[in-house]
Amino acid sequence: MNRYCIKILELSSLNIKFLPGVGEKKAAVLLTELGIESYEDMLYHFPYKYIDRSKIYRISELNGQLPYIQIKAKIRNLQTVGVGNRQRMTATAYDESGTLQLVWFKGFKYLANQLETDREYLIFGQPSLFNQQLNIVHPEIDNFEKASSLLVGFQAVYPTTEKMKKAFLNSKTISKFQSAIFKSLKIKIPETLPSWFIQQYKLMYLHEALYNIHFPESPEMLRQAIFRLKFEELFYIQLNILKLKYKRKSAFKGHLFSTIGDYFNTFYKQYIPFDLTNAQKRVIREIRQDCGSGKQMNRLLQGDVGSGKTLVAVMCMLMALDNCYQTCLMAPTEILATQHYETISGMLKELGITVALLTGSTRKKEREEIHQGLQDGTLQILIGTHALLEDIVTFKNIGLVIIDEQHRFGVAQRAKLWQKNTIPPHVLVMTATPIPRTLAMTLYGDLDVSVIDELPPGRKPVTTLHTYDTKRLQVFQFIEKELQKGRQVYVVYPLISESEKFDYRDLEAGFEQINNYFLPKGYKSGMVHGKLKPAEKEAEMRRFVNAETKILVATTVIEVGVNVPNASIMVIESSERFGLSQLHQLRGRVGRGAEQSYCILMTSFKISSDSRKRIETMTSTNDGFEIAEADLKLRGPGDIEGTQQSGLTCSLRIANLGKDALILNEASRAAGEILGKDPDLQNEENQVFTTQIKRLFKTRITWRYIS
Ligand code: ADP
Ligand code: MG
């Protein structure tokens, strides 16, 4: 094979090590660091930014806020300073408008012999401010005349890692590889979209788009290239997920809840503990419509912490009961399941409904009775933990499954619930993790989504404060005042696996400090963390729920769902280390009673600007959706809870769900239009789509039926 003449089909199968200049060693690094294995992978390794190298700045125009820039300057005062590890080379660059300091910390010995004073250089780098003095650390510096070939407008900058740099793989090298691939191509890169589609949406062709993303011919061409690639990426995700939805809706029959009967009506008229909020009413109507349609429901119910999802769940359960179906509610922990059981059996006790609790610690005899009741249909509602999933748990006729706090359950577990009846039951997944719309469309595009966007009346919003570690004594005094009023307090420590040892030390030191201060005053504290056995954890939690302990020192294990209305303060230690959605979840543990509640975010003095933004977001809003949007913008979707298991948003190469909502909407509409006319993508003109979907989504189809 002549490796310089590539036929196009080989792009995805041709190993990158064959590209001139790459070789075995670099190929290995590319694979481990970036997952690049083939020519195609390399072409789809996109720059993360571009530098305008056509513009030359004057030194007087510079400040510490600019991206990479270049100047034309001479240098003087070239010298090596410091000793040993701290040795560095410095120089002063100057043009007619001012001066600037250049600094090199390593690799300067060779450079020192090359540089000459009073010669014009093209100096390239990112200016920053250090001790009131503008400098550039590790600038690229080239002889100006020789470097004029660099002055070619937009230049791509690629993400690199430390390991890559060690293997001499920097942004420039990557750029050379891209260029080498294009040179080796004999024909144009084939289209991944049909031509009618490209024309209809006025897209750039793939070959031009890929070329321009790496070597922009003009800002406008770059804009079009980016648009084409983002649009395509989002379009295929939508086409794939909406296809599943169309299919599910036509393929699966659902149990028909045709009537609203006595249980529902009696409860609604006589026993409902409060008036439903409008949002609760709307959501119940949506669910009612689904379950009355003859199709199987798969619905995600989003509602911020405290928005009243449990009551919605109860009303839906009554709907199932009225139509002679059984129903179950699954919660992620024993304590949550128990809480649900107590609340729900309390609400329903006048209606003569049979409710049981099944958890890991349910006694054998009781367990057997439950199994019996489920099989002969005398047991109507089952509430529990993972124990519900065991094969031995079989129902006479289950019609509705409700899953609380969805992200703690894996896909496989949800699948098990489907199999508990010949016709799969309706599934309602409830989550308190608000998901921005773009993310929901991408992750749960095949699910219907209902949102409770209103809190019950009379809640006092939690007051959120930011303070520094140095003020801990004041925080303790504040806590003491609340304890005197009879309230309880959470103190949460971060626990991040890489620094686990230190984190446990912090946690234990914190616990000791709290005990030293509060125990003599008669307030007991408890501590829970992931190293405790589940039973120990449950016991410790229970002591707090029963108010035997007043302060609960914990890692984030308390995050999900626990309801202790008497707890009115949430102190979050090292809060700069938490993500936004986690902070919001934690804050949701307080503010559940009628009292004014507080969330106190402790940080050290020096925190990163991203951390500062997170803290500012927390102190400025209580709105979970606003926070989720901010989180998406700050972190990108890869880290947001519940998204990892999909493997989908992490694989976005170019689109950004935080920023590309408009493109996503357009792409989604385009996908819907096509499926509306050709749900199975059978038509000749749509064959390219089918091929491409197969290629892109080989591995991750089945679970989407389930969630
Ligand atoms: P979450 O959505 O976080 O699961 P819950 O269902 O636990 O919220 O409800 C939080 C609290 O709000 C509970 O104490 C519940 O009794 C109360 N609640 C729910 N709906 C209403 C309502 N319509 N009016 C007043 N209080 C309500
Ligand atoms: Mg809940």
XYZ file of C-alpha atoms and ligand atoms in Angstrom:
735
model
C 0.000 0.000 0.000
C 1.228 3.433 -0.807
C 0.481 5.210 2.413
C 0.488 8.629 0.838
C -2.458 7.834 -1.412
C -5.386 7.124 0.792
C -8.634 5.965 -0.536
C -11.354 7.509 1.446
C -12.846 4.392 2.950
C -9.723 3.907 4.927
C -9.996 7.109 6.910
C -11.556 5.455 9.906
C -9.580 2.256 9.696
C -6.196 3.682 8.877
C -4.041 3.820 11.965
C -2.678 7.246 12.765
C 0.790 5.817 13.230
C 1.076 5.575 9.433
C 0.720 9.318 9.010
C 4.102 10.851 8.111
C 5.645 12.274 11.266
C 3.600 10.277 13.753
C 5.052 6.799 14.253
C 4.488 4.246 17.018
C 5.493 6.350 20.000
C 3.447 9.438 19.260
C 0.548 7.253 18.149
C 0.521 5.570 21.543
C 0.377 8.934 23.308
C -2.355 10.170 21.000
C -4.367 7.109 21.824
C -4.060 7.236 25.578
C -4.330 10.993 25.901
C -6.925 11.847 23.276
C -8.378 8.538 22.151
C -7.097 9.169 18.654
C -6.562 5.963 16.773
C -7.341 6.613 13.143
C -7.004 9.341 10.548
C -10.654 10.043 11.048
C -10.265 10.478 14.803
C -7.551 13.019 14.110
C -9.716 14.979 11.686
C -12.390 15.116 14.355
C -9.988 16.362 16.989
C -11.059 19.968 16.786
C -9.274 23.128 17.859
C -10.655 24.712 20.986
C -9.868 28.219 19.834
C -8.331 30.272 17.083
C -5.790 33.000 17.148
C -5.844 35.866 14.778
C -2.267 35.932 13.582
C -2.891 38.598 10.984
C -2.968 41.283 13.632
C 0.168 42.602 15.282
C -0.416 44.396 18.566
C 1.484 47.386 19.875
C 2.796 46.824 23.388
C 0.788 49.803 24.653
C -2.406 48.043 23.561
C -1.789 45.017 25.758
C -3.363 44.136 29.067
C -3.731 41.045 31.239
C -7.134 40.120 29.828
C -6.172 39.339 26.252
C -5.951 35.877 24.694
C -2.827 34.859 22.795
C -1.513 37.780 20.780
C 1.625 38.745 18.927
C 3.852 41.775 18.858
C 6.709 42.914 16.682
C 9.489 43.960 19.017
C 13.193 44.028 19.747
C 14.687 42.674 22.948
C 17.262 43.833 25.451
C 18.487 42.906 28.964
C 18.627 39.215 28.150
C 19.753 37.503 31.358
C 19.568 34.388 33.439
C 18.499 34.913 37.046
C 17.992 32.726 40.106
C 19.647 29.404 40.880
C 18.779 25.720 40.731
C 15.128 25.005 40.336
C 14.220 28.634 40.325
C 16.562 29.600 37.541
C 14.924 31.452 34.688
C 15.742 33.625 31.725
C 14.245 37.054 31.308
C 14.357 39.718 28.631
C 12.708 43.036 27.983
C 10.806 43.347 24.728
C 10.197 46.835 23.388
C 8.600 48.607 20.491
C 8.028 52.325 19.962
C 4.966 52.206 22.247
C 6.301 50.524 25.383
C 8.046 47.593 27.048
C 7.115 44.135 28.213
C 8.893 41.438 30.214
C 9.549 37.990 28.698
C 10.168 34.998 30.976
C 11.307 31.437 30.350
C 11.470 28.878 33.151
C 12.906 26.002 31.193
C 14.445 25.056 27.891
C 16.111 28.451 27.523
C 19.766 27.501 27.272
C 19.532 26.905 23.558
C 17.400 29.994 23.062
C 19.834 32.194 24.959
C 22.468 31.641 22.293
C 20.072 32.305 19.461
C 18.568 35.593 20.523
C 20.205 38.855 19.550
C 19.493 42.309 20.812
C 18.290 44.953 18.384
C 16.844 42.462 15.985
C 13.120 42.444 15.148
C 11.208 39.482 16.462
C 7.688 38.232 16.177
C 6.746 37.401 19.748
C 3.680 35.317 20.421
C 2.005 34.429 23.706
C -0.504 35.386 26.338
C 0.226 38.577 28.242
C -0.388 38.512 31.968
C 0.098 40.897 34.822
C 2.674 39.999 37.470
C 3.683 42.492 40.173
C 2.018 45.309 38.199
C 4.281 44.434 35.286
C 3.041 43.039 32.004
C 4.830 39.884 30.938
C 4.596 36.866 28.685
C 5.703 33.523 30.046
C 7.260 31.136 27.513
C 6.559 33.185 24.427
C 7.120 31.785 20.983
C 9.791 33.974 19.511
C 10.810 34.004 15.863
C 12.981 36.112 13.658
C 10.504 38.568 12.180
C 11.413 38.217 8.512
C 11.444 34.461 8.659
C 8.238 34.434 10.672
C 6.150 36.447 8.256
C 4.814 33.179 6.886
C 3.075 32.809 10.242
C 1.038 35.941 9.641
C -1.742 34.142 7.902
C -4.909 35.038 9.695
C -6.743 32.537 11.848
C -4.725 29.776 13.340
C -6.126 26.801 15.152
C -5.100 25.953 18.706
C -5.601 22.369 19.865
C -6.013 21.078 23.369
C -2.915 19.268 24.581
C -1.904 17.599 27.817
C 1.308 17.436 29.827
C 2.059 13.936 28.582
C 1.599 15.109 25.019
C 4.007 17.965 25.514
C 6.600 15.536 26.816
C 6.202 13.530 23.623
C 6.658 16.732 21.593
C 3.038 16.810 20.608
C 1.998 20.419 20.825
C -0.685 22.361 19.042
C 1.613 23.085 16.115
C 2.398 19.403 15.608
C -1.261 18.510 15.631
C -1.839 21.164 13.025
C 0.886 19.629 10.872
C -0.775 16.221 11.177
C -4.083 17.650 10.043
C -2.381 19.195 7.081
C -0.670 15.918 6.247
C -3.997 14.110 6.240
C -5.517 16.556 3.784
C -2.462 16.257 1.552
C -2.762 12.501 1.542
C -6.387 12.538 0.423
C -7.039 11.595 -3.167
C -10.698 12.498 -3.221
C -13.003 14.559 -1.074
C -14.176 13.288 2.266
C -17.573 11.732 1.569
C -20.719 13.300 2.883
C -22.434 12.089 6.029
C -25.655 13.931 5.196
C -27.816 13.571 2.069
C -27.436 16.347 -0.475
C -31.098 17.343 -0.365
C -30.626 17.976 3.335
C -27.449 19.961 2.876
C -29.235 22.171 0.384
C -32.344 22.600 2.456
C -30.399 23.751 5.500
C -27.757 25.599 3.503
C -24.885 23.695 5.053
C -21.250 23.626 4.086
C -20.080 20.311 2.638
C -18.261 18.023 5.048
C -14.921 18.188 3.283
C -14.910 21.993 3.273
C -16.154 22.099 6.841
C -13.429 19.801 8.132
C -10.802 21.685 6.178
C -11.957 25.058 7.455
C -12.258 23.970 11.028
C -8.532 23.219 10.961
C -7.391 25.811 8.436
C -9.913 28.615 8.293
C -9.854 30.443 4.976
C -11.814 33.355 6.424
C -13.851 34.125 9.523
C -17.025 33.563 7.543
C -15.877 30.169 6.265
C -14.955 29.224 9.805
C -18.358 30.245 11.058
C -20.041 28.099 8.423
C -17.765 25.165 9.140
C -18.530 25.295 12.843
C -22.220 25.569 12.159
C -22.239 22.601 9.808
C -20.402 20.369 12.257
C -22.445 21.389 15.288
C -25.691 21.097 13.405
C -24.821 17.641 12.159
C -23.719 16.451 15.563
C -26.870 17.603 17.309
C -29.076 16.505 14.440
C -27.941 12.897 14.635
C -28.418 12.743 18.358
C -31.933 14.053 17.938
C -32.699 11.809 15.006
C -31.525 8.786 16.948
C -33.356 9.521 20.140
C -36.566 10.715 18.530
C -36.563 7.629 16.350
C -36.679 5.521 19.495
C -39.530 7.563 20.805
C -41.565 7.163 17.608
C -40.876 3.477 17.665
C -41.727 3.001 21.332
C -44.967 4.865 20.919
C -46.077 2.636 18.119
C -44.599 -0.676 19.236
C -45.479 -0.968 22.909
C -48.972 -1.181 24.201
C -49.608 0.262 27.614
C -52.056 -0.464 30.375
C -55.149 1.622 29.959
C -56.113 3.643 33.013
C -59.517 4.529 31.670
C -61.250 5.783 34.786
C -60.664 8.182 37.583
C -62.397 6.336 40.374
C -63.273 6.290 44.056
C -59.819 6.165 45.558
C -58.610 9.164 43.622
C -61.781 11.173 44.101
C -62.267 10.388 47.775
C -58.669 11.229 48.548
C -58.866 14.423 46.542
C -62.104 15.534 48.175
C -61.526 14.431 51.755
C -58.000 13.492 52.706
C -55.627 15.514 50.618
C -53.469 17.359 53.183
C -53.302 20.628 51.211
C -54.426 22.241 47.981
C -52.349 21.176 45.052
C -50.189 23.822 43.463
C -51.030 24.632 39.870
C -47.839 22.935 38.769
C -48.791 19.742 40.614
C -52.216 19.815 38.976
C -50.742 20.273 35.527
C -48.310 17.428 35.971
C -51.012 15.068 37.233
C -53.088 15.940 34.171
C -50.157 15.165 31.898
C -49.621 11.807 33.526
C -53.308 11.033 33.454
C -53.353 11.729 29.726
C -50.434 9.372 29.103
C -51.870 6.546 31.140
C -55.261 6.965 29.532
C -53.878 6.792 26.026
C -53.335 3.063 25.670
C -49.629 3.675 25.082
C -47.005 2.963 27.647
C -45.906 6.009 29.599
C -42.244 6.794 30.101
C -42.119 10.092 31.828
C -39.510 12.051 33.653
C -40.841 14.262 36.399
C -38.502 17.075 37.284
C -39.162 19.164 40.318
C -36.818 21.033 42.542
C -36.276 19.770 46.071
C -39.378 20.414 48.130
C -41.631 20.976 45.135
C -44.015 18.232 46.237
C -43.281 15.290 43.998
C -44.408 12.777 46.605
C -47.974 13.998 46.520
C -47.983 13.739 42.735
C -46.720 10.191 43.092
C -49.524 9.361 45.508
C -52.219 10.717 43.217
C -50.821 8.684 40.328
C -50.750 5.566 42.451
C -54.405 6.072 43.258
C -55.093 6.329 39.543
C -53.521 2.908 39.067
C -55.476 1.457 41.978
C -58.746 2.798 40.610
C -58.091 0.790 37.474
C -57.354 -2.356 39.460
C -53.605 -2.289 39.036
C -50.927 -2.590 41.672
C -48.167 -0.053 41.908
C -44.767 0.382 43.499
C -42.429 3.178 44.497
C -38.710 2.624 44.628
C -36.311 4.873 46.542
C -32.512 4.779 46.573
C -31.962 4.303 50.311
C -33.638 2.523 53.152
C -34.194 5.696 55.075
C -35.884 7.384 52.137
C -38.047 4.372 51.453
C -39.077 4.304 55.095
C -39.900 7.985 55.026
C -42.010 7.523 51.935
C -43.749 4.571 53.512
C -44.613 6.538 56.617
C -45.830 9.589 54.712
C -47.824 7.653 52.158
C -49.434 5.081 54.421
C -50.314 8.002 56.688
C -52.046 9.874 53.882
C -53.949 6.811 52.730
C -54.903 5.211 56.013
C -58.591 6.188 55.835
C -59.005 4.693 52.385
C -58.452 1.086 53.334
C -55.568 0.659 50.951
C -52.906 -1.932 51.670
C -49.385 -0.531 51.678
C -46.196 -2.389 52.552
C -42.526 -1.555 52.973
C -39.865 -3.847 51.582
C -36.201 -3.173 52.242
C -33.046 -5.108 52.861
C -33.862 -5.337 56.537
C -37.421 -6.580 56.227
C -37.779 -9.788 58.276
C -38.147 -13.067 56.499
C -41.659 -13.752 57.704
C -42.913 -10.318 56.773
C -41.170 -10.636 53.460
C -43.011 -13.820 52.706
C -46.309 -12.187 53.531
C -45.460 -9.350 51.190
C -44.578 -11.707 48.366
C -47.833 -13.530 48.931
C -49.875 -10.322 48.961
C -48.261 -9.126 45.771
C -49.006 -12.361 44.005
C -52.614 -12.706 45.022
C -53.241 -8.996 44.521
C -54.275 -8.180 48.077
C -51.261 -5.911 48.495
C -51.882 -2.785 46.450
C -48.913 -0.522 47.029
C -45.346 -1.593 47.613
C -42.704 0.891 48.699
C -39.070 -0.053 48.983
C -35.472 -0.021 47.966
C -33.518 -2.150 45.507
C -35.060 -5.103 47.296
C -38.048 -4.568 44.994
C -35.968 -5.652 42.078
C -35.297 -9.159 43.246
C -36.751 -11.771 40.968
C -38.764 -13.257 43.775
C -40.811 -10.051 43.962
C -43.605 -10.679 41.483
C -46.886 -8.888 41.118
C -50.306 -10.089 40.129
C -50.801 -7.106 37.906
C -48.551 -4.109 38.202
C -49.553 -1.057 36.191
C -47.331 1.760 37.395
C -43.782 1.977 38.648
C -42.472 5.131 40.247
C -38.776 5.691 40.792
C -37.656 8.450 43.135
C -34.346 10.271 42.763
C -33.518 8.708 39.479
C -29.801 9.260 39.256
C -29.012 6.787 41.998
C -30.427 3.959 39.974
C -28.649 2.284 37.140
C -30.132 1.514 33.830
C -30.139 -2.205 34.335
C -32.174 -1.826 37.486
C -34.824 0.121 35.718
C -34.958 -2.542 33.065
C -35.796 -5.122 35.708
C -38.899 -3.254 36.700
C -40.176 -3.437 33.174
C -40.234 -7.164 33.322
C -42.562 -7.346 36.269
C -45.592 -7.601 34.014
C -46.244 -9.018 30.555
C -47.198 -5.590 29.322
C -44.581 -3.241 30.759
C -45.970 -0.935 33.424
C -46.080 2.805 33.041
C -42.884 4.333 34.363
C -42.583 7.621 36.156
C -39.079 8.693 37.086
C -38.871 11.525 39.573
C -35.757 13.626 39.900
C -34.845 16.640 41.924
C -31.832 17.377 39.789
C -33.086 20.065 37.497
C -31.839 19.530 34.015
C -31.527 22.361 31.542
C -33.811 22.014 28.577
C -31.041 21.389 26.072
C -29.677 18.582 28.173
C -33.086 17.063 28.733
C -33.723 17.103 24.988
C -30.448 15.340 24.409
C -30.530 12.819 27.212
C -34.201 12.180 27.597
C -35.435 13.169 24.163
C -37.345 9.909 24.007
C -38.994 10.451 27.362
C -41.773 12.857 27.986
C -40.823 15.423 30.537
C -43.044 17.064 33.116
C -41.822 19.869 35.259
C -43.035 21.134 38.627
C -41.786 24.667 38.433
C -43.517 26.050 41.489
C -42.939 25.530 45.190
C -45.844 25.085 47.625
C -46.954 28.373 49.147
C -45.536 29.696 52.413
C -41.969 28.467 52.023
C -39.326 30.821 53.235
C -36.479 30.762 50.772
C -33.213 29.576 52.279
C -30.822 32.449 52.968
C -27.419 31.642 51.563
C -24.264 33.251 52.906
C -20.643 33.025 51.945
C -17.939 33.276 54.566
C -14.276 32.410 55.016
C -12.693 29.666 57.106
C -11.226 32.293 59.364
C -14.732 33.161 60.557
C -15.502 29.700 61.874
C -15.963 30.884 65.448
C -18.678 33.326 64.386
C -20.327 30.536 62.439
C -20.295 28.354 65.571
C -21.868 31.141 67.586
C -24.560 31.507 64.956
C -25.196 27.768 65.003
C -25.449 27.859 68.782
C -28.243 30.443 68.596
C -30.221 28.220 66.254
C -29.622 25.188 68.448
C -30.993 27.151 71.370
C -34.202 27.612 69.371
C -34.369 23.838 69.103
C -33.184 23.477 65.521
C -30.706 21.055 63.986
C -27.686 21.525 61.796
C -25.856 19.769 58.983
C -22.140 20.282 58.457
C -20.923 18.814 55.187
C -17.371 18.104 54.085
C -16.220 17.379 50.553
C -14.930 13.964 49.752
C -13.121 13.586 46.534
C -11.476 10.312 45.846
C -8.050 11.588 44.764
C -7.499 13.282 48.058
C -9.564 10.918 50.125
C -7.045 10.603 52.953
C -6.859 14.330 53.512
C -10.574 14.653 53.216
C -11.197 12.128 55.953
C -8.692 13.936 58.095
C -10.565 17.194 57.518
C -13.837 15.523 58.299
C -12.584 13.984 61.507
C -10.813 17.149 62.610
C -13.987 19.089 61.921
C -16.036 16.636 63.917
C -13.667 16.926 66.854
C -13.713 20.705 66.720
C -17.501 20.715 66.698
C -17.660 18.317 69.620
C -15.167 20.397 71.578
C -17.322 23.435 71.153
C -20.832 22.015 71.353
C -20.685 18.944 73.564
C -19.965 20.905 76.762
C -23.019 23.004 75.923
C -25.107 19.842 75.809
C -25.481 19.371 72.054
C -24.574 15.965 70.675
C -23.236 15.453 67.186
C -23.118 12.484 64.873
C -20.924 11.702 61.903
C -21.714 9.800 58.713
C -19.501 9.022 55.768
C -19.062 6.483 53.039
C -16.734 4.237 55.054
C -19.459 3.314 57.504
C -21.358 0.112 56.931
C -24.852 0.777 55.556
C -26.418 -0.276 58.850
C -24.177 2.057 60.871
C -24.968 4.870 58.505
C -28.694 4.253 58.766
C -28.466 4.160 62.550
C -26.541 7.422 62.698
C -28.996 9.066 60.299
C -31.865 7.847 62.386
C -30.387 9.374 65.522
C -30.383 12.677 63.701
C -33.897 12.224 62.318
C -35.055 11.509 65.882
C -33.202 14.601 67.117
C -30.992 12.617 69.498
C -28.086 14.286 67.765
C -28.403 17.961 66.924
C -25.510 18.316 64.536
C -24.785 15.928 61.723
C -21.272 16.053 60.367
C -21.206 14.295 57.049
C -19.776 13.809 53.632
C -22.181 14.139 50.767
C -23.900 10.876 51.614
C -26.800 12.924 52.939
C -27.352 14.530 49.599
C -30.383 12.704 48.439
C -33.942 13.087 49.600
C -33.715 12.944 53.387
C -36.338 15.045 55.071
C -35.610 16.535 58.491
C -37.826 19.624 58.601
C -36.320 20.668 61.922
C -32.855 21.114 60.393
C -32.444 24.757 59.547
C -28.743 25.255 58.908
C -26.576 23.698 56.255
C -22.901 24.498 56.626
C -20.816 23.433 53.648
C -17.095 23.262 54.334
C -14.625 23.861 51.476
C -17.622 24.685 49.374
C -15.357 25.840 46.564
C -14.709 22.194 45.884
C -18.306 21.278 45.187
C -20.100 21.522 41.885
C -23.107 23.769 41.579
C -25.737 21.096 41.329
C -24.314 19.371 44.364
C -24.346 22.582 46.368
C -27.921 23.112 45.368
C -28.899 19.566 46.321
C -27.265 20.020 49.691
C -28.995 23.308 50.293
C -32.276 21.573 49.541
C -31.868 19.560 52.758
C -32.843 22.650 54.740
C -35.761 25.020 54.344
C -38.264 22.203 54.657
C -39.994 23.470 57.764
C -41.694 26.758 58.504
C -38.580 28.340 60.024
C -36.102 30.606 58.308
C -33.240 28.427 57.143
C -29.645 29.147 56.262
C -27.019 27.733 53.996
C -23.501 28.812 54.918
C -20.823 28.340 52.303
C -17.346 28.248 53.821
C -14.329 28.736 51.598
C -10.687 29.552 51.948
C -9.554 33.041 50.985
C -8.033 32.128 47.681
C -10.443 30.493 45.301
C -10.508 30.188 41.537
C -12.708 32.410 39.446
C -14.924 29.461 38.539
C -15.403 28.668 42.206
C -16.245 32.278 42.847
C -18.866 32.184 40.119
C -20.403 29.093 41.662
C -20.554 30.675 45.098
C -22.008 33.858 43.631
C -24.642 31.875 41.765
C -25.592 30.104 44.985
C -25.896 33.273 47.009
C -27.884 35.035 44.316
C -30.552 32.478 43.419
C -32.573 29.592 44.815
C -33.933 28.579 41.444
C -32.710 25.099 40.571
C -33.123 25.592 36.858
C -31.180 28.805 36.846
C -28.468 26.988 38.749
C -28.505 24.050 36.376
C -28.110 26.409 33.431
C -25.214 28.161 35.131
C -23.661 24.795 35.914
C -23.931 23.692 32.326
C -22.246 26.897 31.200
C -19.432 26.566 33.718
C -18.673 22.900 33.428
C -20.150 21.605 30.258
C -22.553 18.706 30.470
C -20.074 15.876 30.970
C -19.999 16.249 34.719
C -23.586 16.950 35.416
C -25.247 14.348 37.497
C -27.150 11.716 35.611
C -25.441 12.370 32.334
C -22.436 10.127 32.631
C -24.261 6.876 32.221
C -25.532 7.958 28.865
C -22.026 8.276 27.495
C -23.645 10.632 25.100
C -23.107 14.207 26.078
C -19.513 13.449 26.945
C -18.979 12.429 23.382
C -20.052 15.756 21.952
C -17.073 16.860 19.924
C -18.046 20.348 19.006
C -21.540 21.310 20.054
C -21.979 22.814 23.485
C -25.323 22.304 25.159
C -24.760 25.387 27.264
C -24.358 27.625 24.253
C -25.926 25.975 21.264
C -29.562 25.884 22.259
C -30.644 27.550 19.030
C -28.815 25.091 16.821
C -30.167 22.228 18.907
C -33.720 23.437 18.424
C -33.250 23.696 14.694
C -31.597 20.297 14.494
C -34.338 18.743 16.577
C -37.031 20.244 14.388
C -35.244 18.937 11.301
C -35.121 15.445 12.797
C -38.786 15.535 13.793
C -39.805 16.612 10.318
C -38.003 13.715 8.706
C -39.365 11.139 11.139
C -42.858 12.562 10.749
C -42.777 11.564 7.090
C -40.600 8.487 7.355
C -40.582 7.111 10.932
C -38.390 4.095 10.133
C -36.123 5.959 7.734
C -36.994 3.546 4.963
C -37.080 5.978 2.068
C -34.272 5.983 -0.451
C -33.480 9.638 0.165
C -32.952 8.931 3.857
C -30.552 6.013 3.540
C -27.548 8.123 4.459
C -29.186 8.810 7.831
C -29.677 5.140 8.565
C -26.102 4.302 7.722
C -24.794 7.133 9.793
C -26.959 6.331 12.832
C -25.681 2.768 12.754
C -22.133 4.041 12.653
C -22.566 6.578 15.430
C -24.737 4.724 17.897
C -23.615 1.156 17.581
C -23.333 0.458 21.253
C -25.895 2.410 23.116
C -29.380 1.692 22.074
C -31.184 -0.616 24.399
C -31.170 1.230 27.671
C -32.941 4.225 26.225
C -36.121 2.220 26.101
C -35.994 2.028 29.795
C -35.069 5.220 31.501
P -39.850 16.626 46.867
O -40.365 17.134 45.571
O -38.523 17.203 47.209
O -39.914 15.137 46.975
P -41.840 16.478 48.908
O -42.812 15.706 48.124
O -41.051 15.780 49.947
O -40.851 17.245 47.940
O -42.602 17.726 49.521
C -41.946 18.638 50.335
C -42.875 19.143 51.396
O -43.904 19.953 50.824
C -43.554 18.031 52.127
O -43.499 18.330 53.501
C -44.992 18.076 51.607
O -45.886 17.648 52.561
C -45.187 19.534 51.271
N -46.136 19.784 50.167
C -46.255 19.085 49.028
N -47.227 19.603 48.239
C -47.716 20.660 48.886
C -48.760 21.618 48.595
N -49.448 21.574 47.465
N -48.991 22.583 49.511
C -48.284 22.628 50.659
N -47.323 21.755 51.007
C -47.030 20.778 50.135
Mg -38.676 13.570 47.364
